[in-house]
Amino acid sequence: MNDEEKRAWSAFTNVHALLYRRLEQRLKRDFGLSGLQYEILARLSEASNRELRMAELAGALVNSKSGLTYQIGQLEKSGLVRRRSCPSDERAVYAVLEDAGMALLERAAPGHVELVRELLFDALNPEQVRALADGLGEASRRMSGAAGDVDPVATDGGDCAGAAEDAAAGALA
């Protein structure tokens, strides 16, 4: 690496570590959530029917399936999410955001966004924000498209034919 690349790499790793630590501390203190658990709730809140296939969620979070399974288990114990299977595909398991999880996310999100803005974006001018988004976005696209990084089960786009029936059955239970 040349000097400018070393400087950029050092700044990136420091900002990432410091920002993540501060966000994690705030989420733990105020809401009993880890940063990854917050991201799980956020991703589920944005998904259709507030649910995602576990393999797809793990891929989106750049997390292992086993690590995600553990986190979902912790969130399940707290009543924030639940898992459901797919009657038409026995391999598919979905994580579903419960109303309690959505309510917690709605309470946590404003402070989370405020802290990200205070610690990161308030330190940058609009051109720097644009350059950061462009540069890191391109790096992310290149890494995400690397051979072997795509899980066909996670990205097959297939819907669970039994989703509506599961939802209806859950509402009746």
XYZ file of N, CA and C in Angstrom, residues 1-141:
423
model
N 0.846 -1.185 0.000
C 0.000 0.000 0.000
C 0.890 1.246 0.000
N 0.426 2.257 -0.725
C 1.150 3.526 -0.664
C 0.709 4.275 0.603
N 1.303 5.410 0.858
C 1.020 6.148 2.096
C -0.450 6.549 2.215
N -1.038 7.003 1.112
C -2.438 7.427 1.143
C -3.372 6.230 1.410
N -3.054 5.094 0.804
C -3.852 3.877 1.046
C -3.715 3.422 2.496
N -2.512 3.479 3.036
C -2.310 3.127 4.456
C -3.113 4.049 5.356
N -3.088 5.327 5.034
C -3.844 6.310 5.834
C -5.338 6.033 5.763
N -5.833 5.725 4.567
C -7.260 5.411 4.396
C -7.623 4.132 5.135
N -6.787 3.115 5.017
C -7.065 1.835 5.679
C -7.088 2.012 7.200
N -6.124 2.717 7.726
C -6.059 2.955 9.165
C -7.275 3.732 9.647
N -7.650 4.779 8.921
C -8.832 5.570 9.296
C -10.099 4.715 9.237
N -10.230 3.908 8.180
C -11.408 3.052 8.034
C -11.523 2.068 9.199
N -10.442 1.357 9.512
C -10.521 0.358 10.581
C -10.767 1.009 11.942
N -10.155 2.169 12.178
C -10.385 2.856 13.448
C -11.826 3.342 13.577
N -12.335 3.990 12.526
C -13.708 4.501 12.577
C -14.695 3.344 12.745
N -14.490 2.268 12.006
C -15.389 1.115 12.120
C -15.425 0.596 13.557
N -14.255 0.374 14.143
C -14.190 -0.170 15.500
C -14.801 0.789 16.528
N -14.448 2.059 16.432
C -14.958 3.036 17.396
C -16.466 3.234 17.259
N -16.948 3.356 16.036
C -18.372 3.552 15.804
C -19.166 2.337 16.271
N -18.730 1.162 15.877
C -19.449 -0.055 16.267
C -19.479 -0.209 17.788
N -18.356 0.083 18.454
C -18.309 -0.029 19.917
C -19.301 0.924 20.576
N -19.339 2.165 20.112
C -20.267 3.136 20.708
C -21.720 2.759 20.456
N -22.025 2.314 19.222
C -23.395 1.898 18.913
C -23.791 0.697 19.753
N -22.889 -0.264 19.856
C -23.137 -1.482 20.645
C -23.384 -1.141 22.114
N -22.562 -0.260 22.678
C -22.726 0.142 24.078
C -24.095 0.768 24.313
N -24.503 1.652 23.429
C -25.786 2.331 23.582
C -26.944 1.340 23.467
N -26.893 0.456 22.456
C -27.958 -0.526 22.269
C -28.056 -1.472 23.464
N -26.930 -1.928 23.974
C -26.923 -2.826 25.142
C -27.502 -2.118 26.359
N -27.008 -0.924 26.617
C -27.428 -0.173 27.793
C -28.912 0.179 27.761
N -29.370 0.692 26.636
C -30.729 1.218 26.575
C -31.784 0.186 26.188
N -31.386 -0.861 25.449
C -32.395 -1.781 24.911
C -32.061 -3.256 25.065
N -30.889 -3.568 25.637
C -30.505 -4.963 25.829
C -30.230 -5.709 24.541
N -29.871 -4.986 23.478
C -29.606 -5.591 22.173
C -28.137 -5.462 21.804
N -27.637 -6.447 21.087
C -26.319 -6.309 20.468
C -26.504 -5.578 19.144
N -25.421 -5.148 18.563
C -25.492 -4.497 17.257
C -26.056 -5.429 16.198
N -25.644 -6.694 16.229
C -26.152 -7.664 15.267
C -27.647 -7.909 15.464
N -28.087 -7.982 16.700
C -29.516 -8.168 16.953
C -30.335 -6.986 16.447
N -29.816 -5.781 16.635
C -30.489 -4.601 16.092
C -30.598 -4.717 14.572
N -29.499 -5.100 13.920
C -29.506 -5.232 12.459
C -30.488 -6.305 12.006
N -30.607 -7.387 12.750
C -31.583 -8.427 12.419
C -32.991 -7.846 12.461
N -33.318 -7.152 13.530
C -34.654 -6.552 13.650
C -34.885 -5.552 12.524
N -33.879 -4.746 12.211
C -34.019 -3.741 11.151
C -34.251 -4.407 9.797
N -33.476 -5.431 9.479
C -33.653 -6.122 8.187
C -35.029 -6.765 8.096
N -35.469 -7.392 9.170
C -36.794 -8.021 9.150
C -37.894 -6.975 9.015
N -37.713 -5.813 9.631
C -38.742 -4.767 9.567
C -38.934 -4.253 8.142
N -37.887 -4.325 7.332
C -37.938 -3.820 5.954
C -38.417 -4.872 4.960
N -38.515 -6.123 5.395
C -38.868 -7.223 4.497
C -40.381 -7.349 4.350
N -40.778 -7.916 3.242
C -42.186 -8.200 3.000
C -42.708 -9.100 4.110
N -43.839 -8.750 4.674
C -44.454 -9.493 5.783
C -43.545 -9.586 7.004
N -42.525 -8.733 7.070
C -41.576 -8.708 8.191
C -40.942 -10.077 8.427
N -40.614 -10.780 7.331
C -39.967 -12.077 7.458
C -38.967 -12.296 6.328
N -37.914 -13.065 6.647
C -36.907 -13.433 5.667
C -36.471 -14.868 5.918
N -36.127 -15.532 4.841
C -35.541 -16.858 4.957
C -34.223 -16.710 5.714
N -33.964 -17.612 6.657
C -32.774 -17.506 7.500
C -31.497 -17.430 6.669
N -31.378 -18.252 5.627
C -30.175 -18.233 4.791
C -30.008 -16.875 4.106
N -31.099 -16.291 3.660
C -31.047 -14.976 3.017
C -30.649 -13.897 4.023
N -31.190 -13.988 5.224
C -30.863 -13.026 6.277
C -29.388 -13.127 6.654
N -28.876 -14.339 6.789
C -27.454 -14.526 7.113
C -26.583 -13.901 6.034
N -26.952 -14.110 4.765
C -26.188 -13.523 3.670
C -26.233 -12.010 3.685
N -27.390 -11.455 3.938
C -27.540 -9.993 3.962
C -26.731 -9.369 5.094
N -26.608 -10.088 6.197
C -25.873 -9.574 7.346
C -24.396 -9.954 7.315
N -23.991 -10.692 6.284
C -22.634 -11.207 6.168
C -22.266 -11.910 7.477
N -23.106 -12.873 7.832
C -22.948 -13.632 9.068
C -23.097 -15.105 8.743
N -22.512 -15.944 9.560
C -22.658 -17.387 9.342
C -24.075 -17.814 9.693
N -24.518 -18.891 9.085
C -25.848 -19.411 9.386
C -25.941 -19.835 10.848
N -24.872 -20.454 11.369
C -24.910 -20.885 12.773
C -24.919 -19.689 13.719
N -24.162 -18.647 13.381
C -24.166 -17.441 14.209
C -25.523 -16.763 14.207
N -26.164 -16.738 13.046
C -27.492 -16.150 12.951
C -28.500 -16.990 13.737
N -28.396 -18.310 13.644
C -29.308 -19.201 14.374
C -29.236 -18.915 15.870
N -28.034 -18.720 16.385
C -27.874 -18.396 17.804
C -28.561 -17.072 18.146
N -28.318 -16.048 17.335
C -28.908 -14.732 17.602
C -30.432 -14.773 17.514
N -30.960 -15.491 16.527
C -32.410 -15.616 16.403
C -32.966 -16.325 17.632
N -32.256 -17.321 18.126
C -32.679 -18.008 19.348
C -32.775 -17.065 20.529
N -31.795 -16.174 20.660
C -31.816 -15.190 21.744
C -32.992 -14.225 21.586
N -33.230 -13.792 20.367
C -34.353 -12.883 20.108
C -35.691 -13.588 20.303
N -35.736 -14.873 19.995
C -36.960 -15.653 20.228
C -37.276 -15.733 21.720
N -36.251 -15.995 22.528
C -36.432 -16.083 23.982
C -37.010 -14.790 24.542
N -36.675 -13.688 23.911
C -37.176 -12.378 24.349
C -38.528 -12.037 23.733
N -39.048 -12.907 22.878
C -40.340 -12.660 22.244
C -40.313 -11.630 21.132
N -39.120 -11.365 20.570
C -38.984 -10.332 19.556
C -39.125 -10.878 18.139
N -38.752 -12.115 17.942
C -38.894 -12.791 16.654
C -39.383 -14.212 16.905
N -39.806 -14.850 15.831
C -40.121 -16.277 15.887
C -39.626 -16.896 14.596
N -39.477 -18.189 14.633
C -39.121 -18.932 13.421
C -40.338 -19.660 12.932
N -40.425 -19.818 11.630
C -41.485 -20.637 11.055
C -40.894 -21.445 9.923
N -41.433 -22.628 9.757
C -40.981 -23.483 8.669
C -41.882 -23.274 7.470
N -41.464 -23.843 6.376
C -42.201 -23.723 5.123
C -42.738 -25.098 4.750
N -44.052 -25.270 4.726
C -44.619 -26.576 4.398
C -44.216 -27.094 3.020
N -43.964 -26.202 2.067
C -43.640 -26.640 0.715
C -42.142 -26.844 0.490
N -41.283 -26.470 1.455
C -39.837 -26.646 1.323
C -39.260 -26.885 2.714
N -39.003 -28.143 3.027
C -38.560 -28.490 4.374
C -37.202 -27.888 4.741
N -36.420 -27.458 3.737
C -35.126 -26.838 4.023
C -35.274 -25.394 4.483
N -36.378 -24.778 4.165
C -36.541 -23.345 4.413
C -37.074 -23.076 5.819
N -36.379 -22.204 6.518
C -36.826 -21.709 7.817
C -36.800 -20.190 7.713
N -37.847 -19.570 8.178
C -37.985 -18.124 8.115
C -37.894 -17.512 9.508
N -37.266 -16.333 9.595
C -37.292 -15.516 10.803
C -38.377 -14.480 10.593
N -39.242 -14.336 11.594
C -40.387 -13.441 11.494
C -40.322 -12.436 12.638
N -40.410 -11.162 12.314
C -40.397 -10.104 13.327
C -41.757 -10.039 14.005
N -41.769 -10.208 15.302
C -43.005 -10.113 16.085
C -43.323 -8.644 16.383
N -44.534 -8.374 16.796
C -44.936 -6.999 17.121
C -44.051 -6.407 18.216
N -43.676 -7.223 19.204
C -42.805 -6.736 20.287
C -41.434 -6.339 19.734
N -40.936 -7.079 18.755
C -39.661 -6.742 18.129
C -39.753 -5.454 17.339
N -40.857 -5.276 16.639
C -41.067 -4.047 15.877
C -41.167 -2.852 16.821
N -41.865 -3.031 17.919
C -42.007 -1.945 18.893
C -40.660 -1.567 19.498
N -39.837 -2.573 19.804
C -38.511 -2.290 20.352
C -37.651 -1.573 19.324
N -37.702 -2.025 18.098
C -36.943 -1.380 17.032
C -37.381 0.076 16.864
N -38.666 0.327 16.897
C -39.167 1.698 16.759
C -38.696 2.596 17.895
N -38.493 2.027 19.083
C -37.960 2.818 20.203
C -36.451 3.026 20.062
N -35.744 2.006 19.553
C -34.282 2.065 19.478
C -33.780 2.871 18.279
N -34.481 2.836 17.175
C -33.990 3.412 15.922
C -33.659 4.906 16.004
N -34.508 5.740 16.586
C -34.163 7.179 16.588
C -32.827 7.487 17.258
N -32.551 6.880 18.400
C -31.281 7.109 19.083
C -30.106 6.528 18.314
N -30.338 5.382 17.684
C -29.298 4.742 16.881
C -28.908 5.649 15.706
N -29.911 6.137 15.001
C -29.669 7.020 13.856
C -29.007 8.319 14.322
N -29.477 8.851 15.419
C -28.902 10.088 15.958
C -27.418 9.906 16.279
N -27.054 8.769 16.877
C -25.665 8.528 17.235
C -24.795 8.329 15.988
N -25.304 7.619 14.981
C -24.565 7.464 13.726
C -24.327 8.826 13.095
N -25.359 9.645 13.080
C -25.219 10.985 12.505
C -24.190 11.804 13.290
N -24.304 11.793 14.615
C -23.396 12.576 15.456
C -21.940 12.130 15.299
N -21.711 10.826 15.340
C -20.349 10.318 15.341
C -19.714 10.246 13.954
N -20.517 10.043 12.924
C -19.946 9.863 11.590
C -20.298 10.995 10.637
N -21.569 11.153 10.350
C -21.942 12.070 9.272
C -21.765 13.540 9.605
N -21.890 13.925 10.865
C -21.657 15.323 11.226
C -20.189 15.718 11.069
N -19.287 14.727 11.023
C -17.857 15.001 10.856
C -17.476 15.167 9.389
N -18.403 14.872 8.470
C -18.105 14.892 7.042
C -18.944 15.930 6.319
N -18.408 16.486 5.243
C -19.208 17.380 4.415
C -19.940 16.520 3.362
N -20.912 17.104 2.645
C -21.690 16.309 1.680
C -20.849 15.598 0.617
N -19.776 16.233 0.165
C -18.920 15.593 -0.838
C -18.208 14.371 -0.258
N -17.792 14.466 0.997
C -17.133 13.339 1.649
C -18.114 12.182 1.875
N -19.344 12.513 2.231
C -20.366 11.473 2.409
C -20.606 10.766 1.078
N -20.739 11.519 0.021
C -20.959 10.947 -1.317
C -19.784 10.062 -1.720
N -18.554 10.540 -1.501
C -17.361 9.757 -1.849
C -17.284 8.481 -1.011
N -17.614 8.591 0.254
C -17.629 7.416 1.127
C -18.647 6.390 0.637
N -19.845 6.859 0.349
C -20.899 5.953 -0.137
C -20.506 5.317 -1.467
N -19.980 6.109 -2.377
C -19.574 5.585 -3.686
C -18.436 4.575 -3.558
N -17.410 4.934 -2.832
C -16.235 4.068 -2.709
C -16.532 2.771 -1.977
N -17.172 2.890 -0.820
C -17.479 1.672 -0.061
C -18.553 0.847 -0.748
N -19.469 1.496 -1.432
C -20.488 0.768 -2.189
C -19.864 -0.067 -3.291
N -18.908 0.511 -4.005
C -18.227 -0.232 -5.069
C -17.414 -1.387 -4.499
N -16.708 -1.153 -3.416
C -15.933 -2.234 -2.791
C -16.861 -3.361 -2.334
N -17.987 -2.993 -1.760
C -18.958 -3.997 -1.311
C -19.501 -4.809 -2.478
N -19.841 -4.137 -3.575
C -20.339 -4.837 -4.765
C -19.301 -5.832 -5.288
